[in-house]
Coordinates of C-alpha atoms in Angstrom, one line a residue:
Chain A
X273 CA 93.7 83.4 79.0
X274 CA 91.7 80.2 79.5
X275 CA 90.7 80.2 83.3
X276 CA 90.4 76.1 82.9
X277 CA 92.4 74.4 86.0
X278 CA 92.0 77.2 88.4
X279 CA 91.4 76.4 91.4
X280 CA 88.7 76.3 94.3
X281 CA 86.3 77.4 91.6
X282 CA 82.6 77.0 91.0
X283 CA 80.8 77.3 87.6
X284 CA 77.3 77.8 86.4
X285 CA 77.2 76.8 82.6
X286 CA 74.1 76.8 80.1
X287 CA 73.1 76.6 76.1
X288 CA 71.1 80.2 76.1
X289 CA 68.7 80.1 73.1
X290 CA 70.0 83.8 72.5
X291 CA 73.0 85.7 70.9
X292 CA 76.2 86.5 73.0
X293 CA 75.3 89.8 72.0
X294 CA 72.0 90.4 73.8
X295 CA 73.6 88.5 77.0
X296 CA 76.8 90.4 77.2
X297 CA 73.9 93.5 76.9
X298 CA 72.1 92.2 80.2
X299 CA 75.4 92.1 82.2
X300 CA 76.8 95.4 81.1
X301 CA 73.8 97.7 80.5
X302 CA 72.8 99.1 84.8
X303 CA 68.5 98.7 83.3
X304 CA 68.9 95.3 82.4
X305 CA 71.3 93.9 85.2
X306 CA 68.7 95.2 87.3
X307 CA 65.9 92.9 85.9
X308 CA 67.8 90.2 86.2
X309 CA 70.8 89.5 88.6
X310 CA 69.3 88.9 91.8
X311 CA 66.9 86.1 92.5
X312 CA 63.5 88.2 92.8
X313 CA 62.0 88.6 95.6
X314 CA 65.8 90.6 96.4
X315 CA 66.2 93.6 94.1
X316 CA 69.3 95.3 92.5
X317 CA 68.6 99.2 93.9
X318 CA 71.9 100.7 92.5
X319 CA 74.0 99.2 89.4
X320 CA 77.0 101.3 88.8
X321 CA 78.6 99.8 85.9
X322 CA 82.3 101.6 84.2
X323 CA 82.8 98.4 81.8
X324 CA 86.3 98.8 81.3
X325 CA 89.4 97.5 82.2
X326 CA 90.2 99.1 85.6
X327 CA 86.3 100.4 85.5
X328 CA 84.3 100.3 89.1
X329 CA 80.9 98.4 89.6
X330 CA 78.9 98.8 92.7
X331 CA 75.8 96.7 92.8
X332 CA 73.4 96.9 95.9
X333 CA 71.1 93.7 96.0
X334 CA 68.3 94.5 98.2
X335 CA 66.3 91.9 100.2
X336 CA 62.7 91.7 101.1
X337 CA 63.0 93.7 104.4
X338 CA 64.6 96.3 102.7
X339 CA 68.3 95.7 103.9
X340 CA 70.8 96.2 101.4
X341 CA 74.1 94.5 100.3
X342 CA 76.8 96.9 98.5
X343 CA 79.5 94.8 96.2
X344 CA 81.9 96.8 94.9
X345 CA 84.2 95.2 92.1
X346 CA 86.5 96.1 89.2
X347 CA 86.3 95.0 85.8
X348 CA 89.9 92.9 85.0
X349 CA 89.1 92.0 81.3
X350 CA 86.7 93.0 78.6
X351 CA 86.1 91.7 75.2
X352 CA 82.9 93.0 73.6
X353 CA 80.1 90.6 73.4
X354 CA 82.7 87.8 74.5
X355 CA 84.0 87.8 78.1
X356 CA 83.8 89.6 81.1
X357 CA 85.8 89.2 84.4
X358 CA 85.9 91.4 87.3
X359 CA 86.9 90.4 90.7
X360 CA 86.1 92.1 94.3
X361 CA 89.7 92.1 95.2
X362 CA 89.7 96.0 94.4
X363 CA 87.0 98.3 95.4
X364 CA 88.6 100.7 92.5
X365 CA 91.4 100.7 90.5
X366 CA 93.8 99.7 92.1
X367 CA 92.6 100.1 95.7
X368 CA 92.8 96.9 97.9
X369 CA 89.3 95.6 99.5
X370 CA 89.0 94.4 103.0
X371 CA 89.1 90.7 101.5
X372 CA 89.8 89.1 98.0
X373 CA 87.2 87.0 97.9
X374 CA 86.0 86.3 94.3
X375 CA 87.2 86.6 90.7
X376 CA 84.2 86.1 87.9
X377 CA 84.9 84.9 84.5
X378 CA 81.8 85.1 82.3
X379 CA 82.1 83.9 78.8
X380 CA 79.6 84.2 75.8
X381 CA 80.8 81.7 73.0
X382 CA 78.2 81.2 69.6
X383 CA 77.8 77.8 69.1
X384 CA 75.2 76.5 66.6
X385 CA 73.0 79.9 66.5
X386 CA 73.1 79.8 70.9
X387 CA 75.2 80.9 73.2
X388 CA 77.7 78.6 75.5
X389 CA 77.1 80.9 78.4
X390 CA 80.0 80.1 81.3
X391 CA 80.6 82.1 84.8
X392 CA 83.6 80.6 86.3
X393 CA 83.9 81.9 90.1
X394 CA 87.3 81.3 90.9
X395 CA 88.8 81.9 94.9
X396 CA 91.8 82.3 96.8
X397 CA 91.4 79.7 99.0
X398 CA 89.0 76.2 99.4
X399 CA 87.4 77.6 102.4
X400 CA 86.2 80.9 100.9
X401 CA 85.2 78.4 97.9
X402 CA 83.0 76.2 100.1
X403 CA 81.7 79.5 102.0
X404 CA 80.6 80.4 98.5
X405 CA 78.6 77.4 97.6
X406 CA 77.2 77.9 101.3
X407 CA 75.8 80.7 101.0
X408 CA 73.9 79.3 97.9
X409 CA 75.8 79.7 94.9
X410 CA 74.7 76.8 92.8
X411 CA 70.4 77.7 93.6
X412 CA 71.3 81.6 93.8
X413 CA 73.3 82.2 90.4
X414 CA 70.8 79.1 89.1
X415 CA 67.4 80.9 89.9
X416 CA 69.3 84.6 88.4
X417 CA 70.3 82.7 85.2
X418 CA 66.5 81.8 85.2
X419 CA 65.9 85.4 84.9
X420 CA 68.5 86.2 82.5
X421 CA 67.2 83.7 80.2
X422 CA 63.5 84.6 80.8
X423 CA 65.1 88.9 79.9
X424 CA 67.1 88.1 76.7
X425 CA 64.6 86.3 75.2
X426 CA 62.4 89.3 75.3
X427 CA 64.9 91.6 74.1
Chain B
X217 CA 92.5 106.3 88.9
X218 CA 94.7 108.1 91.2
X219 CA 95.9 105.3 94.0
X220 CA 96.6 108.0 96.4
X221 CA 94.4 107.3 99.7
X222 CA 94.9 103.6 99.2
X223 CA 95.1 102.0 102.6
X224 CA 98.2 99.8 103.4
X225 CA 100.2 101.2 101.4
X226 CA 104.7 101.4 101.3
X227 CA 105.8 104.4 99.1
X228 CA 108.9 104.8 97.5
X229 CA 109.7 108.6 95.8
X230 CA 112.5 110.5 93.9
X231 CA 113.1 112.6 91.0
X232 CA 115.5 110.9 88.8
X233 CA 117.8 112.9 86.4
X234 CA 116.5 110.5 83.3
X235 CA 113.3 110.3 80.9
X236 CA 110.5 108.6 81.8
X237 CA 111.2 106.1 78.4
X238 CA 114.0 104.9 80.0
X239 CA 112.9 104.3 83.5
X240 CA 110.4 102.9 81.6
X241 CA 112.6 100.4 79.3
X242 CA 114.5 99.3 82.5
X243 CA 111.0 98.2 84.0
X244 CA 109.7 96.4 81.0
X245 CA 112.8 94.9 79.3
X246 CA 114.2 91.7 81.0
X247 CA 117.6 92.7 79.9
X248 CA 117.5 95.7 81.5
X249 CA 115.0 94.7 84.5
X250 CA 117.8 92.1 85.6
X251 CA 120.3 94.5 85.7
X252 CA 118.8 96.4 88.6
X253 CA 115.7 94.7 90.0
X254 CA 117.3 92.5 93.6
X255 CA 120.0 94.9 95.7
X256 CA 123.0 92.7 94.9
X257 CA 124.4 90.6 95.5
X258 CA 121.0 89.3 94.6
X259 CA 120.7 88.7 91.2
X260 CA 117.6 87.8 88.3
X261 CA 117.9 84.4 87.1
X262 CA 115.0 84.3 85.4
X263 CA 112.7 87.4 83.9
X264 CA 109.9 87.0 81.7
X265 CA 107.6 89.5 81.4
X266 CA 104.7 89.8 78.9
X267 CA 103.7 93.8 79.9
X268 CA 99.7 94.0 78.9
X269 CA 96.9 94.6 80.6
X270 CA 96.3 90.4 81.7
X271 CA 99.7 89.7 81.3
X272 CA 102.0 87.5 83.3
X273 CA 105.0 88.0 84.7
X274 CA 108.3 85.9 86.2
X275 CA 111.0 87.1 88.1
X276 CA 113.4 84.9 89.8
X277 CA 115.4 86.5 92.5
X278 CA 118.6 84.2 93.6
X279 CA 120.8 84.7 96.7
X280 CA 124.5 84.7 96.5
X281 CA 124.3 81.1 98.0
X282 CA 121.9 80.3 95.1
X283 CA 118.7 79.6 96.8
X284 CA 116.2 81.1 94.1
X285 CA 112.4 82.9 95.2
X286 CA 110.6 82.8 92.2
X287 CA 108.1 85.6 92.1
X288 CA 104.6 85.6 89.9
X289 CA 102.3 88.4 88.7
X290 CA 99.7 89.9 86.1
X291 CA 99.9 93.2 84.7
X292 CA 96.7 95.0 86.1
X293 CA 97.0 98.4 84.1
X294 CA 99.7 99.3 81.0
X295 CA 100.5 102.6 80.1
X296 CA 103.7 103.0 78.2
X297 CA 106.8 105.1 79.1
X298 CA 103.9 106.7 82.1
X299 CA 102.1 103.8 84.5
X300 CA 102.5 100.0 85.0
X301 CA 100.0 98.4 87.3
X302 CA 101.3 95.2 88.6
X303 CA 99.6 92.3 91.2
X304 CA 100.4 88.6 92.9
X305 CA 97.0 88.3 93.3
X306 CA 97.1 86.4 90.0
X307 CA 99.3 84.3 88.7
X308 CA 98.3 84.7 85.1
X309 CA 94.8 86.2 83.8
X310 CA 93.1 85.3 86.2
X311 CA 94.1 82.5 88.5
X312 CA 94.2 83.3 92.0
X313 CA 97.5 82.9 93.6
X314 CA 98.0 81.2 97.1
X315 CA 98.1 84.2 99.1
X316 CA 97.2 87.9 97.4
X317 CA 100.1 90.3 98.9
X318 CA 100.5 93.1 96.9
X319 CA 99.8 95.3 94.0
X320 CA 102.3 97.9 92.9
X321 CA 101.3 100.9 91.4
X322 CA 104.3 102.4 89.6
X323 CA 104.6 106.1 87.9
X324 CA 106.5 107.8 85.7
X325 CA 105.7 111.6 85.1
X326 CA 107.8 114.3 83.7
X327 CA 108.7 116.7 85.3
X328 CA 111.3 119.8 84.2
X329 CA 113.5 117.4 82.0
X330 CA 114.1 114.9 84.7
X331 CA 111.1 112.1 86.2
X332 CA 109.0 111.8 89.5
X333 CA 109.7 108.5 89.8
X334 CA 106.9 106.7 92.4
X335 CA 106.4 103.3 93.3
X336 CA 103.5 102.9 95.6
X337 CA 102.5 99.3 96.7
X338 CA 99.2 98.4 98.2
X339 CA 98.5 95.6 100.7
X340 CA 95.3 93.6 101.8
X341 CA 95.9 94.6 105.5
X342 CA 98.0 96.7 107.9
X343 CA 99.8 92.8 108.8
X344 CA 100.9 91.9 105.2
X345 CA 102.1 95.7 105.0
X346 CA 103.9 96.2 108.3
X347 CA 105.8 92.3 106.9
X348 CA 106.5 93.9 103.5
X349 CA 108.2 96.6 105.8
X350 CA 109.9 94.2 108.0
X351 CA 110.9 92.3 105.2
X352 CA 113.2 95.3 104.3
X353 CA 111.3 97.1 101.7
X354 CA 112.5 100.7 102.5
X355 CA 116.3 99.3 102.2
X356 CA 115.6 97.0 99.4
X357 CA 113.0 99.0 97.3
X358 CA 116.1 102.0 98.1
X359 CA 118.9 100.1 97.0
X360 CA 117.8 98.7 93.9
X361 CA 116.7 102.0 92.8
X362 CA 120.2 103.1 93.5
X363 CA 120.8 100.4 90.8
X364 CA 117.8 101.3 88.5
X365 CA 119.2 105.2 88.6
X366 CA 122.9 104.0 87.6
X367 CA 121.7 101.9 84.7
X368 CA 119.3 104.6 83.3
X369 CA 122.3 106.4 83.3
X370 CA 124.2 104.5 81.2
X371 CA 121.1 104.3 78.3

């Protein structure tokens, strides 16, 4: 189950002073995803969150100007306070979206008292990849992290 | 988690005079998957199937001049002896494939001693569906279901 070697991927990974438990908290609970997931000043105005295998999310990030960006997804895997991975292929179980564009593997590992936090983004093709890191992926999911550390060490 | 409405989408549909545990068996054991699966005189070479939710699967279909199409999947959804929920979006949990196809929704319900058998199967676009229908899938899909209701028979 190791997504190591897949390809056209992009990763984000940090040493979290915090348990898996209170991270794998901030992406499954709707209150805290909302505090944290997009890089202020865009909001999260809707988080929808069924964490289950074949579960729906719908998160709308909404910018400054108040125009708003629905992603629908569906949860692939789920191992309490371990991994997560969901992928915007489906926009429910199992209905097709207009385009596979991402699958996200996020994995929580204790290691010495921390957490070896990972999101692997993996893609169907190098283009979409390379549109991904485009559009700001490594500064985007950097600055949210920022805010996901800055939340779980409050909690 | 009804698929019904899904866009895209080929449908095959009978009522077969066996239990929905055997229709069941012949989908999930490569024995009995290999017996039925390609119209013949197509046969399985190879079929490995590890039926979970993440799962991967490998059939091998072979020509009668011996050219062999080898065909890779994850299980999306497992439900035994009622649902299997199968994709080539992945070729095992969760590594994109080279080109996301199809995902096949397949049902078994009981109904007055015998089975509504369905197998629906979703497409990314009305392109990839109209090819899967070019392709033969009305013919094929029919004809090895000819097969599938002949072994079932025999269990």
């Amino acid at each position: 189950m190791d997504s190591s070697g897949t390809p056209f991927e992009l990763m984000l990974e940090r040493l979290i002073d915090a348990s898996p438990e209170k991270l794998y908290r901030a992406w499954t609970e709707p209150d805290l995803l909302k505090e944290w997931f997009t890089p202020r000043p865009w909001t999260v105005s809707v988080a929808t969150l069924d964490v289950r295998p074949g579960g729906s999310n719908l998160i709308v990030m909404r910018g400054p100007e108040g125009q708003e960006f629905p992603n629908r997804g569906v949860y692939l895997e789920v191992v309490p306070n371990r991994k997560l991975v969901f992928t915007d292929a489906f926009v429910s179980a199992w209905v097709p979206s207009a385009k596979p564009f991402m699958t996200a593997t996020i994995t929580f590992d204790e290691e010495g008292g921390k957490t070896r936090y990972r999101a692997r983004v993996g893609h169907w093709s190098e283009e979409d990849r390379k549109q991904h890191e485009q559009m700001g992926f490594h500064e985007g999911w950097g600055k949210a992290t920022d805010q996901l550390v800055d939340l779980v060490s409050r909690l």
